[in-house]
Coordinates of C-alpha atoms in Angstrom, one line a residue:
Chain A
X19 CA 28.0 2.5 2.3
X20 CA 29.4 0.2 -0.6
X21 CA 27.4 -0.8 -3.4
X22 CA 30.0 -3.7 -3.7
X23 CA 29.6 -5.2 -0.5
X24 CA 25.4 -4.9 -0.9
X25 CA 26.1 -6.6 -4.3
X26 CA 28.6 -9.7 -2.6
X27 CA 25.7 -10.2 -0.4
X28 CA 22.8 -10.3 -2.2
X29 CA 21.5 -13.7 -3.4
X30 CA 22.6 -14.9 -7.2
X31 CA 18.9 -14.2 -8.6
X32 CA 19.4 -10.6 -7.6
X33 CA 23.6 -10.1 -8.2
X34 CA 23.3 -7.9 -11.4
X35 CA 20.2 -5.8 -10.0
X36 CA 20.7 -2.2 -10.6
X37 CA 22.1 -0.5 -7.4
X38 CA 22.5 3.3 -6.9
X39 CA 24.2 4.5 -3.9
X40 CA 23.9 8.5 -3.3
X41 CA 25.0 11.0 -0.6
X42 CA 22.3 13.4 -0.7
X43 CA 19.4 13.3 -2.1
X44 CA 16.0 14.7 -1.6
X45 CA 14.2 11.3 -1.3
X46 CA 15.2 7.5 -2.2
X47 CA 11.8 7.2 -3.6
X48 CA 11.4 9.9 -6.0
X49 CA 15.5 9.0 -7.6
X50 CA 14.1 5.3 -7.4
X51 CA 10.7 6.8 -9.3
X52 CA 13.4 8.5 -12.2
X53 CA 15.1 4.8 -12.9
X54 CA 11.9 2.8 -12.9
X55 CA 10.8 5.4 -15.5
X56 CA 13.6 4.5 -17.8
X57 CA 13.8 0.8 -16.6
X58 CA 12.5 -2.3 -19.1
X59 CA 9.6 -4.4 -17.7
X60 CA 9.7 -6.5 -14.8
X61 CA 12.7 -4.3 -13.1
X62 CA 13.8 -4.5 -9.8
X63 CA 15.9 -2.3 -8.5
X64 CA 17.3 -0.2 -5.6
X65 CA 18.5 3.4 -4.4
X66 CA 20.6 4.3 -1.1
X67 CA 21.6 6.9 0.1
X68 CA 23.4 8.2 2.9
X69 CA 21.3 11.5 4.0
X70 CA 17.8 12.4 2.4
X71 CA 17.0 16.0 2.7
X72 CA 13.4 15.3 2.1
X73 CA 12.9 11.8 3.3
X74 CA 8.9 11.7 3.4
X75 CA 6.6 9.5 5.8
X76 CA 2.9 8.7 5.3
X77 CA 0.7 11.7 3.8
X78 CA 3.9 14.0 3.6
X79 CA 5.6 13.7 7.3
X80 CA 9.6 13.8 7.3
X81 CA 11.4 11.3 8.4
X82 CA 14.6 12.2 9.9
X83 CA 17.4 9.8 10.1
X84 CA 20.9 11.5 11.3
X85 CA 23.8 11.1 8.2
X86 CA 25.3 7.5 7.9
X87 CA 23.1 6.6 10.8
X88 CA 20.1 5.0 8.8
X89 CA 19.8 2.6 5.9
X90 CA 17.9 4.6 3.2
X91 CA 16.9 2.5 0.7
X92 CA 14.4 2.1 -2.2
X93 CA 13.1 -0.5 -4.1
X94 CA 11.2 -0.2 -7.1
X95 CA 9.3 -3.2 -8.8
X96 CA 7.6 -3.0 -12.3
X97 CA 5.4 -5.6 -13.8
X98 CA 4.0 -6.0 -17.3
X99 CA 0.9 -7.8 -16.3
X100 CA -0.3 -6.5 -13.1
X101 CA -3.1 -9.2 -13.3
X102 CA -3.3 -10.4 -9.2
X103 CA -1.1 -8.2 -8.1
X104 CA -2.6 -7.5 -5.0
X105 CA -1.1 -4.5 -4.4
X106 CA -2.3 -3.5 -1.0
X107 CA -0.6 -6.5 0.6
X108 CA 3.0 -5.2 -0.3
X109 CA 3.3 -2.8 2.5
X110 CA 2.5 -5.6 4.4
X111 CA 4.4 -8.0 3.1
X112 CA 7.7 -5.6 3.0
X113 CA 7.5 -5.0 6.3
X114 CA 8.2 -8.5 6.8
X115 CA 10.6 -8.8 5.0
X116 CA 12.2 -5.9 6.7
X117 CA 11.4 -8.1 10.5
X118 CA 13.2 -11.2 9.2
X119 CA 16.4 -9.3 7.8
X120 CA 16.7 -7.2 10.8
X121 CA 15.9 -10.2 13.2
X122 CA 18.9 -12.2 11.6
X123 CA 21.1 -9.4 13.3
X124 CA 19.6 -9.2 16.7
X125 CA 18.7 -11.5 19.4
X126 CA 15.6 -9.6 20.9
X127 CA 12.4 -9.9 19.7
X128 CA 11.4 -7.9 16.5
X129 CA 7.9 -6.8 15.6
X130 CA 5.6 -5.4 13.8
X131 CA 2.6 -3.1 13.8
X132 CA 0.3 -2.9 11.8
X133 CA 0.0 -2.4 8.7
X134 CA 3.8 -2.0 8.1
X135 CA 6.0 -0.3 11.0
X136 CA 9.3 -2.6 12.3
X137 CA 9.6 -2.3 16.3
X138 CA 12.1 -3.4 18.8
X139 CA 10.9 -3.3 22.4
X140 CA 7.4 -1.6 21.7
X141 CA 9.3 1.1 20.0
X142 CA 9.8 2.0 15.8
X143 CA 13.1 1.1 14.0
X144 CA 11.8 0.8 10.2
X145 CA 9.1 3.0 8.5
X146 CA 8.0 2.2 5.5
X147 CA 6.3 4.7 2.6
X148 CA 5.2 1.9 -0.6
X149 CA 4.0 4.5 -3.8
X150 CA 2.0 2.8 -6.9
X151 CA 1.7 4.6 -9.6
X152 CA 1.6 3.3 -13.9
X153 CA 4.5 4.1 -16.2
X154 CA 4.9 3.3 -20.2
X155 CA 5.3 -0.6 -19.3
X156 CA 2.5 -1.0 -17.1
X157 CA 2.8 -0.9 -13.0
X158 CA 5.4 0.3 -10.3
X159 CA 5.6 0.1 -6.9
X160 CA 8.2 2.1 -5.1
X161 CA 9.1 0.7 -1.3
X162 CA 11.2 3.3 0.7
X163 CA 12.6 1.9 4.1
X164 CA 14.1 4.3 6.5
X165 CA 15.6 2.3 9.2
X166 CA 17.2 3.6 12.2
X167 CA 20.6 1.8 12.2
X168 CA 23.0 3.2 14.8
X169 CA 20.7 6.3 15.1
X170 CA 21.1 8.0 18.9
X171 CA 17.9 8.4 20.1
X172 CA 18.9 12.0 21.2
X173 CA 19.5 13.0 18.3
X174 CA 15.9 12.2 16.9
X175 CA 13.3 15.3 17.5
X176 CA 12.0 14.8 20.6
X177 CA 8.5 14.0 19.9
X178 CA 9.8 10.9 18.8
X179 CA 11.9 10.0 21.3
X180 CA 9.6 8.1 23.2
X181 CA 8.2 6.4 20.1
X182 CA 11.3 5.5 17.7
X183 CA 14.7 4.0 18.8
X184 CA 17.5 2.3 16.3
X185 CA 18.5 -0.9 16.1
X186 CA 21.8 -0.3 17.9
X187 CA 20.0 1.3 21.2
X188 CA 17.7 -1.1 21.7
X189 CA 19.6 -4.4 21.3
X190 CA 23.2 -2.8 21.9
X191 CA 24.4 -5.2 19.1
X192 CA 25.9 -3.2 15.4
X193 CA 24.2 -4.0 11.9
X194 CA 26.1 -3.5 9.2
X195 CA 23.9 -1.3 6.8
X196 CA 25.4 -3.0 3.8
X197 CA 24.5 -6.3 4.6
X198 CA 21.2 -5.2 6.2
X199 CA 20.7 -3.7 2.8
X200 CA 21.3 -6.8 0.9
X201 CA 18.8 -8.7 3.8
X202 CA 16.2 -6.5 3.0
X203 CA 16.6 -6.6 -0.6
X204 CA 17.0 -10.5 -1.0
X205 CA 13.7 -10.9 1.2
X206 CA 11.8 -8.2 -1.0
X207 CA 12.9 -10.5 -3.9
X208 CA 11.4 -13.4 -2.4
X209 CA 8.1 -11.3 -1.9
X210 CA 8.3 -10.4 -6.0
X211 CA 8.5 -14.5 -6.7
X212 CA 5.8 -15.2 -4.5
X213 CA 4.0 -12.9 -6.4
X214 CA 4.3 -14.0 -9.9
X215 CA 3.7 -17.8 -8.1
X216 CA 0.4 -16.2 -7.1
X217 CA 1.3 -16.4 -3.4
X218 CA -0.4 -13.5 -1.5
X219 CA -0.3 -12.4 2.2
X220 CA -2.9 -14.8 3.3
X221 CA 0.5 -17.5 2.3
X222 CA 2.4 -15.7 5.2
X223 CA 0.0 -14.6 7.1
X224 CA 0.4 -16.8 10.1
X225 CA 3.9 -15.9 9.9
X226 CA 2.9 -12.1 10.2
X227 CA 0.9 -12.6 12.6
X228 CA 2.9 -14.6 14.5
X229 CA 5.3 -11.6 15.1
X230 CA 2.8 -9.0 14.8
X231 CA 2.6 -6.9 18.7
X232 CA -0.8 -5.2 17.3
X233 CA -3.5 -7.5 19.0
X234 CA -4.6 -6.9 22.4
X235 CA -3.4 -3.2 22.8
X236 CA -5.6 -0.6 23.2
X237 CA -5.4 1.8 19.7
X238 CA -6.5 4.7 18.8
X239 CA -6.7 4.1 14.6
X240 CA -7.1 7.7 12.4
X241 CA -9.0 5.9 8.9
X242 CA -9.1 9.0 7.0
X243 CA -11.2 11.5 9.4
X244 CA -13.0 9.1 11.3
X245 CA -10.8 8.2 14.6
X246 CA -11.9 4.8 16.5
X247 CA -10.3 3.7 19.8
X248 CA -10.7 0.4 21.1
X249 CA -9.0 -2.9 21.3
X250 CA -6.8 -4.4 18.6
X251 CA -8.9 -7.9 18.2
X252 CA -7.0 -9.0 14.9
X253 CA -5.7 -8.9 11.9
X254 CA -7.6 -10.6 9.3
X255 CA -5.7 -12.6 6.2
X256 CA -6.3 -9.7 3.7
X257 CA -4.5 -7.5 6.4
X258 CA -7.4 -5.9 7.6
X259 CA -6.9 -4.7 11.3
X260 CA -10.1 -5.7 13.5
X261 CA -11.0 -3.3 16.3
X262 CA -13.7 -3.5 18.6
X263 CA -14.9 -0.2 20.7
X264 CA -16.6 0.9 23.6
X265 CA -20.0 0.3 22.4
X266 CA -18.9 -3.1 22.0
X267 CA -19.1 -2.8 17.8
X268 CA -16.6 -4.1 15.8
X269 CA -14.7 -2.1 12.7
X270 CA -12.5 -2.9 9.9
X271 CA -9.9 -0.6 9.2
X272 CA -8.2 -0.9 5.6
X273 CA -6.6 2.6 5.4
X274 CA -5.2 4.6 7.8
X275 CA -2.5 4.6 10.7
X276 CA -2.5 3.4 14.4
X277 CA -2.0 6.9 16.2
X278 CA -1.4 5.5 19.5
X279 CA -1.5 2.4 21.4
X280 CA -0.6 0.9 25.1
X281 CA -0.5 -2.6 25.8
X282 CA -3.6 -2.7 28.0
X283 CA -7.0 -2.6 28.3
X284 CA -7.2 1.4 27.9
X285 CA -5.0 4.2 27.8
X286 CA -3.6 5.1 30.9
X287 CA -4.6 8.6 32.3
X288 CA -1.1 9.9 32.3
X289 CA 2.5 9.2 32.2
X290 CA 3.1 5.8 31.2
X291 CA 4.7 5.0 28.4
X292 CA 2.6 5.0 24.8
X293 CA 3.9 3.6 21.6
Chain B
X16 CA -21.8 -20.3 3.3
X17 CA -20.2 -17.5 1.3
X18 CA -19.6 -14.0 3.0
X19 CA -19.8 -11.0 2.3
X20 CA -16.0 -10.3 1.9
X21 CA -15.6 -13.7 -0.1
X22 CA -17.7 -12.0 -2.8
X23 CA -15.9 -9.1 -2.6
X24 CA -12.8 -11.0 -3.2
X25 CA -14.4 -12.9 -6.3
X26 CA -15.1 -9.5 -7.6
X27 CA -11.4 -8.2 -7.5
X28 CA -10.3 -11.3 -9.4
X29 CA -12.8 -11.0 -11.8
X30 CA -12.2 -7.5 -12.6
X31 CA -8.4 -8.5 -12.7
X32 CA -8.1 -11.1 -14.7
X33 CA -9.7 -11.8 -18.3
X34 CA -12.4 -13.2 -17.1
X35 CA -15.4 -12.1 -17.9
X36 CA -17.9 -13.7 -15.8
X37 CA -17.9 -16.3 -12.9
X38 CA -20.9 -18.5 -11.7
X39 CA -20.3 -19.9 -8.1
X40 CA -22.7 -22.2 -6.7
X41 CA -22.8 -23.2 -2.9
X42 CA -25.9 -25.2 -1.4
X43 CA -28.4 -22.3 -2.1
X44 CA -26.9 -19.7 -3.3
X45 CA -26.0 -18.6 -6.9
X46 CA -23.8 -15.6 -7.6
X47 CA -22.6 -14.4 -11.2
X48 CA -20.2 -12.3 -11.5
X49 CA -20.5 -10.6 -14.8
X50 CA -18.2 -7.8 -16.2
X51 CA -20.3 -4.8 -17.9
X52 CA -19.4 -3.7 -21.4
X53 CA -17.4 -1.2 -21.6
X54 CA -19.8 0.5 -23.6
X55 CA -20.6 2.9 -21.0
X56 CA -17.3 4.2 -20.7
X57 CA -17.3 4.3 -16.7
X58 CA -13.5 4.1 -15.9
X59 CA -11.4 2.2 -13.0
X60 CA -9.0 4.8 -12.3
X61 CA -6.4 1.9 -11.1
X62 CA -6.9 -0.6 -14.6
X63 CA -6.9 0.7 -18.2
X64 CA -3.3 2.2 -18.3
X65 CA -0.8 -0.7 -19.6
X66 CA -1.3 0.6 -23.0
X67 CA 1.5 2.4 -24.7
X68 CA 0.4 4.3 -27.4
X69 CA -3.5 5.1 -28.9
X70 CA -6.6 5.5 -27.1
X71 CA -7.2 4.3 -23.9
X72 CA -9.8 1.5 -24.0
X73 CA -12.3 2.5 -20.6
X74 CA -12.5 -0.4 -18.5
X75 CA -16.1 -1.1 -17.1
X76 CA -16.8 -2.3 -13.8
X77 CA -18.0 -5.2 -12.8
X78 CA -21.9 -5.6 -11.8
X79 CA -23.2 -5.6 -9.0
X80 CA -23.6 -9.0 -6.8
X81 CA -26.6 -10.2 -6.4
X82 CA -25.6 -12.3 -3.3
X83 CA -29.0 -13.1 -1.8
X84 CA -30.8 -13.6 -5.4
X85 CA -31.0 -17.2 -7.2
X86 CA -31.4 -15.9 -10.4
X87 CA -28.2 -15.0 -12.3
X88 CA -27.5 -11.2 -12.4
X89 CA -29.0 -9.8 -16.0
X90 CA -29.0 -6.3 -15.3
X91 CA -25.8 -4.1 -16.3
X92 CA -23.9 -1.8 -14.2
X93 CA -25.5 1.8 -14.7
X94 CA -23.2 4.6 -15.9
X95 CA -23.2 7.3 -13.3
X96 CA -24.5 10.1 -15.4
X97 CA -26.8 9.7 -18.7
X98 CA -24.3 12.3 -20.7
X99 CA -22.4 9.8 -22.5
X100 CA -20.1 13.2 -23.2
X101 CA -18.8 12.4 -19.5
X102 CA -17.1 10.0 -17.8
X103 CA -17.0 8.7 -14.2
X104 CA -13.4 8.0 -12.4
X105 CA -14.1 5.3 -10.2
X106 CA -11.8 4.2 -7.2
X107 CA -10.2 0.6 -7.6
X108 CA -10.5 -0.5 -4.0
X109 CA -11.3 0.6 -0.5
X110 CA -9.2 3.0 1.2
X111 CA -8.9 6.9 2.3
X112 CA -9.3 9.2 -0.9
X113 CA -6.7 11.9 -0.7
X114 CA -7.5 15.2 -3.3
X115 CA -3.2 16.1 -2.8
X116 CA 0.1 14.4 -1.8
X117 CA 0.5 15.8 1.1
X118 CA -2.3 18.0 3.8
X119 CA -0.2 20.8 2.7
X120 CA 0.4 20.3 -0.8
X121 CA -2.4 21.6 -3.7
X122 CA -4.6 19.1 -4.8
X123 CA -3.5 17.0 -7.7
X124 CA -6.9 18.3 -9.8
X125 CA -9.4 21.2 -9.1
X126 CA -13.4 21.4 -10.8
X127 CA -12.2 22.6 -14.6
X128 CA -8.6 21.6 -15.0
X129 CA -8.2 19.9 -18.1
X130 CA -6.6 16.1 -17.9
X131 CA -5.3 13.7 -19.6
X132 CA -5.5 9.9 -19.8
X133 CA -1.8 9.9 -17.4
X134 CA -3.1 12.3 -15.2
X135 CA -2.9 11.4 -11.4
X136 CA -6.0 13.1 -10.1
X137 CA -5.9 11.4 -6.9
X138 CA -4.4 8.7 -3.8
X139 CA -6.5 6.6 -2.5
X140 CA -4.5 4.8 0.4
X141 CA -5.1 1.6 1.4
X142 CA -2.7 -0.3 4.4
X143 CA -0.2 2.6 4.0
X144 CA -0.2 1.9 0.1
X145 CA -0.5 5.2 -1.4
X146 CA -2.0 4.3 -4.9
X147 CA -2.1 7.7 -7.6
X148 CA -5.3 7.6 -9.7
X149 CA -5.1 8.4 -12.9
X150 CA -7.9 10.0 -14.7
X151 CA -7.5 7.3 -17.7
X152 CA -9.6 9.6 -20.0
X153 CA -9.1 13.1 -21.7
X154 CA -11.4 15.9 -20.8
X155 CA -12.3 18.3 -17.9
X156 CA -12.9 17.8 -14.4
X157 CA -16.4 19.1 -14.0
X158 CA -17.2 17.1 -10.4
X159 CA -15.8 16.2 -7.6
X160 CA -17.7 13.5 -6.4
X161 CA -15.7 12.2 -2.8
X162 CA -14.5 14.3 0.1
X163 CA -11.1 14.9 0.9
X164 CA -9.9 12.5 3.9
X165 CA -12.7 10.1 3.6
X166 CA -13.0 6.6 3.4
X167 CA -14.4 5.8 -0.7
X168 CA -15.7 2.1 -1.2
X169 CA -14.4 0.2 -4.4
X170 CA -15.8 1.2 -7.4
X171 CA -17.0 5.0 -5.7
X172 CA -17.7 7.6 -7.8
X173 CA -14.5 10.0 -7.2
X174 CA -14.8 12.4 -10.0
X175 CA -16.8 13.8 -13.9
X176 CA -15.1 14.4 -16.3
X177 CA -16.3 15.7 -19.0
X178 CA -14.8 14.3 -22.2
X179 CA -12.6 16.2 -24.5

């Protein structure tokens, strides 16, 4: 990757940004977490790399992404006056920003499911891992996005196989990672201004939703120990996911990951495909 | 007719802004929304960190909603324990309380480690967000008052400290 050809296409606002590009590193998020440390309020910056040794998911899974094959990025976000900040919404709200830069490459449908996963064709290109956390100057958030680029699905482990693809295998077109990396950033700095304008989620929402594949499918959702299964009703404007069960009783799940899900009425009893 | 999650949501911007109360009135129904003194020192693990030097100033919480009442709201939110030697980290919204980073990892605190103001004791995770708690007071853990893994409501009880 080049940090000069991220920089020529990143938007003026964001030209001078603090870039670091890397080779190896353990995790994007934990360098980014070292730079917003010694950053000045209101910072926003950004850490590649080209291979993370340690690259985490959700509640400490890996995330593997093949050398040079993946866009590893960062982005760390400080504010002085967290007032508003409605910080739950960012996964959210980066995960859109992640659908439109990746949909400006690709002419097939991209989607995502909820909260904060980018699919193409029912299957994962982009996790997300968002980290809050206070420093000397107030509030961080650090948004790690590990998308799978020109990553062969082989070479993925094979539990995933069925569940994760890259953006090159399922639309057959190429995506630059630098530019993709300047998409992504220049969208996340549009979710930042909405922010300080006091523009939440519920300001996108029918955007989100409108590319969201979540309602309708049959879930299984893991919300810390308790596991519902059920059909995906909604997504409300705070980003809460709407489930109804068996019993015919409706849940709200704020926390918590979709485990598995099939675009019908109920899981299938074997062999079809699951997402 | 206001819901349940609209007074929720008044809450949150009460307790994040300056604000220190809010009266809404809508055809029958009165709500005030007052913040407690922060006499009490009952601590929102997400809030009283921006300082940079000096004490930590506990933030209260604010009291409970009366939504169903027509009177305004007079009573003040209750500290947890009546020790005023201990303190009460409270969670700052709804999501999955998690004792460690990872379901391998040690937790962040155990019942008698000693902490500090910047000490993350916690995660609570909310739409993938994982948010670290931090105790916002000095003292020791004597209690842990939430189970690993489960879901803690905002403004839960998640741990004692008792203050150094």
């Amino acid at each position: 990757m080049s940090l000069d050809e991220v920089r020529a296409n990143l938007q003026s606002e964001t030209r001078d940004m603090r870039l670091e590009h890397y080779e190896h590193v353990l995790s994007t998020n934990d360098i980014a977490y070292q730079y917003i440390l010694q950053s000045e309020p209101d910072t926003f910056l950004a850490v590649l790399a080209e291979e993370q040794a340690g690259g985490r998911g959700r509640r400490g899974r890996k995330w593997y992404s093949p050398p040079g094959t993946g866009l590893l990025m960062s982005t760390a976000v400080s504010f002085v006056s967290h007032v508003a900040v409605r910080f739950e919404q960012w996964p959210l709200l980066a995960a859109l920003a992640t659908r439109e830069a990746i949909a400006d490459f690709v002419d097939v449908p991209v989607q995502i499911k909820w909260p904060n996963d980018v699919m193409i064709g029912g299957k994962k290109v982009c996790g997300i891992l968002t980290e809050l956390g206070s420093y000397q100057h107030g509030r961080y958030l650090i948004i790690g996005f590990g998308v799978n680029v020109s990553t062969d699905p082989a070479d993925l482990p094979e539990d995933l196989q069925d569940r994760a693809t890259s953006i090159l295998s399922a639309t057959g077109q190429f995506c630059d990672r630098n530019e993709l990396a300047a998409a992504i950033i220049n969208q996340m700095q549009r979710v930042r201004i909405d922010c300080y304008d006091g523009k939440y989620f519920a300001d996108r929402y029918d955007e989100w939703v409108m590319h969201c594949n979540t309602p309708g499918q049959y879930v299984r959702v893991q919300q810390g120990k308790d596991l519902f299964e059920g059909v995906a009703e909604r997504i409300d404007e705070r980003g809460t996911l709407h489930i109804i069960t068996g019993d015919g009783k409706r849940h709200q799940i704020v926390s918590g990951e979709i485990v598995e899900s099939y675009p019908g009425p109920n899981f299938p009893t074997e062999g079809a495909k699951r997402t | 007719m206001l819901k349940v999650s609209d007074i929720r949501e008044f809450i949150r911007l009460v307790d994040e802004t300056n604000i220190h109360e809010l009266h809404i009135e809508t055809g029958e129904l009165k709500v005030l929304i007052k913040k407690a003194e922060a006499q009490h020192a009952v601590v929102n693990g997400a809030r009283a960190h921006t300082a940079t030097g000096g004490s930590p100033t506990p933030i209260a919480m604010p009291e409970a909603v009366h939504a169903a009442s027509a009177k305004p709201v007079e009573e003040r939110a209750e500290p947890l324990s009546e020790d005023s030697a201990s303190a009460v980290v409270k969670s700052p919204m709804v999501g999955t309380f998690y004792r460690a980073p990872a379901p391998t990892s040690p937790s962040y605190v155990e019942v008698g480690a000693k902490v500090t103001e910047k000490t993350v004791v916690c995660i609570v995770e909310a739409m993938k967000l994982m948010n670290e708690i931090e105790a916002d007071v000095r003292g020791e853990i004597v209690e842990v008052l939430a189970e690993n893994g489960q879901l803690v409501e905002y403004g839960q009880p998640l741990f004692r400290v008792r203050l150094a």
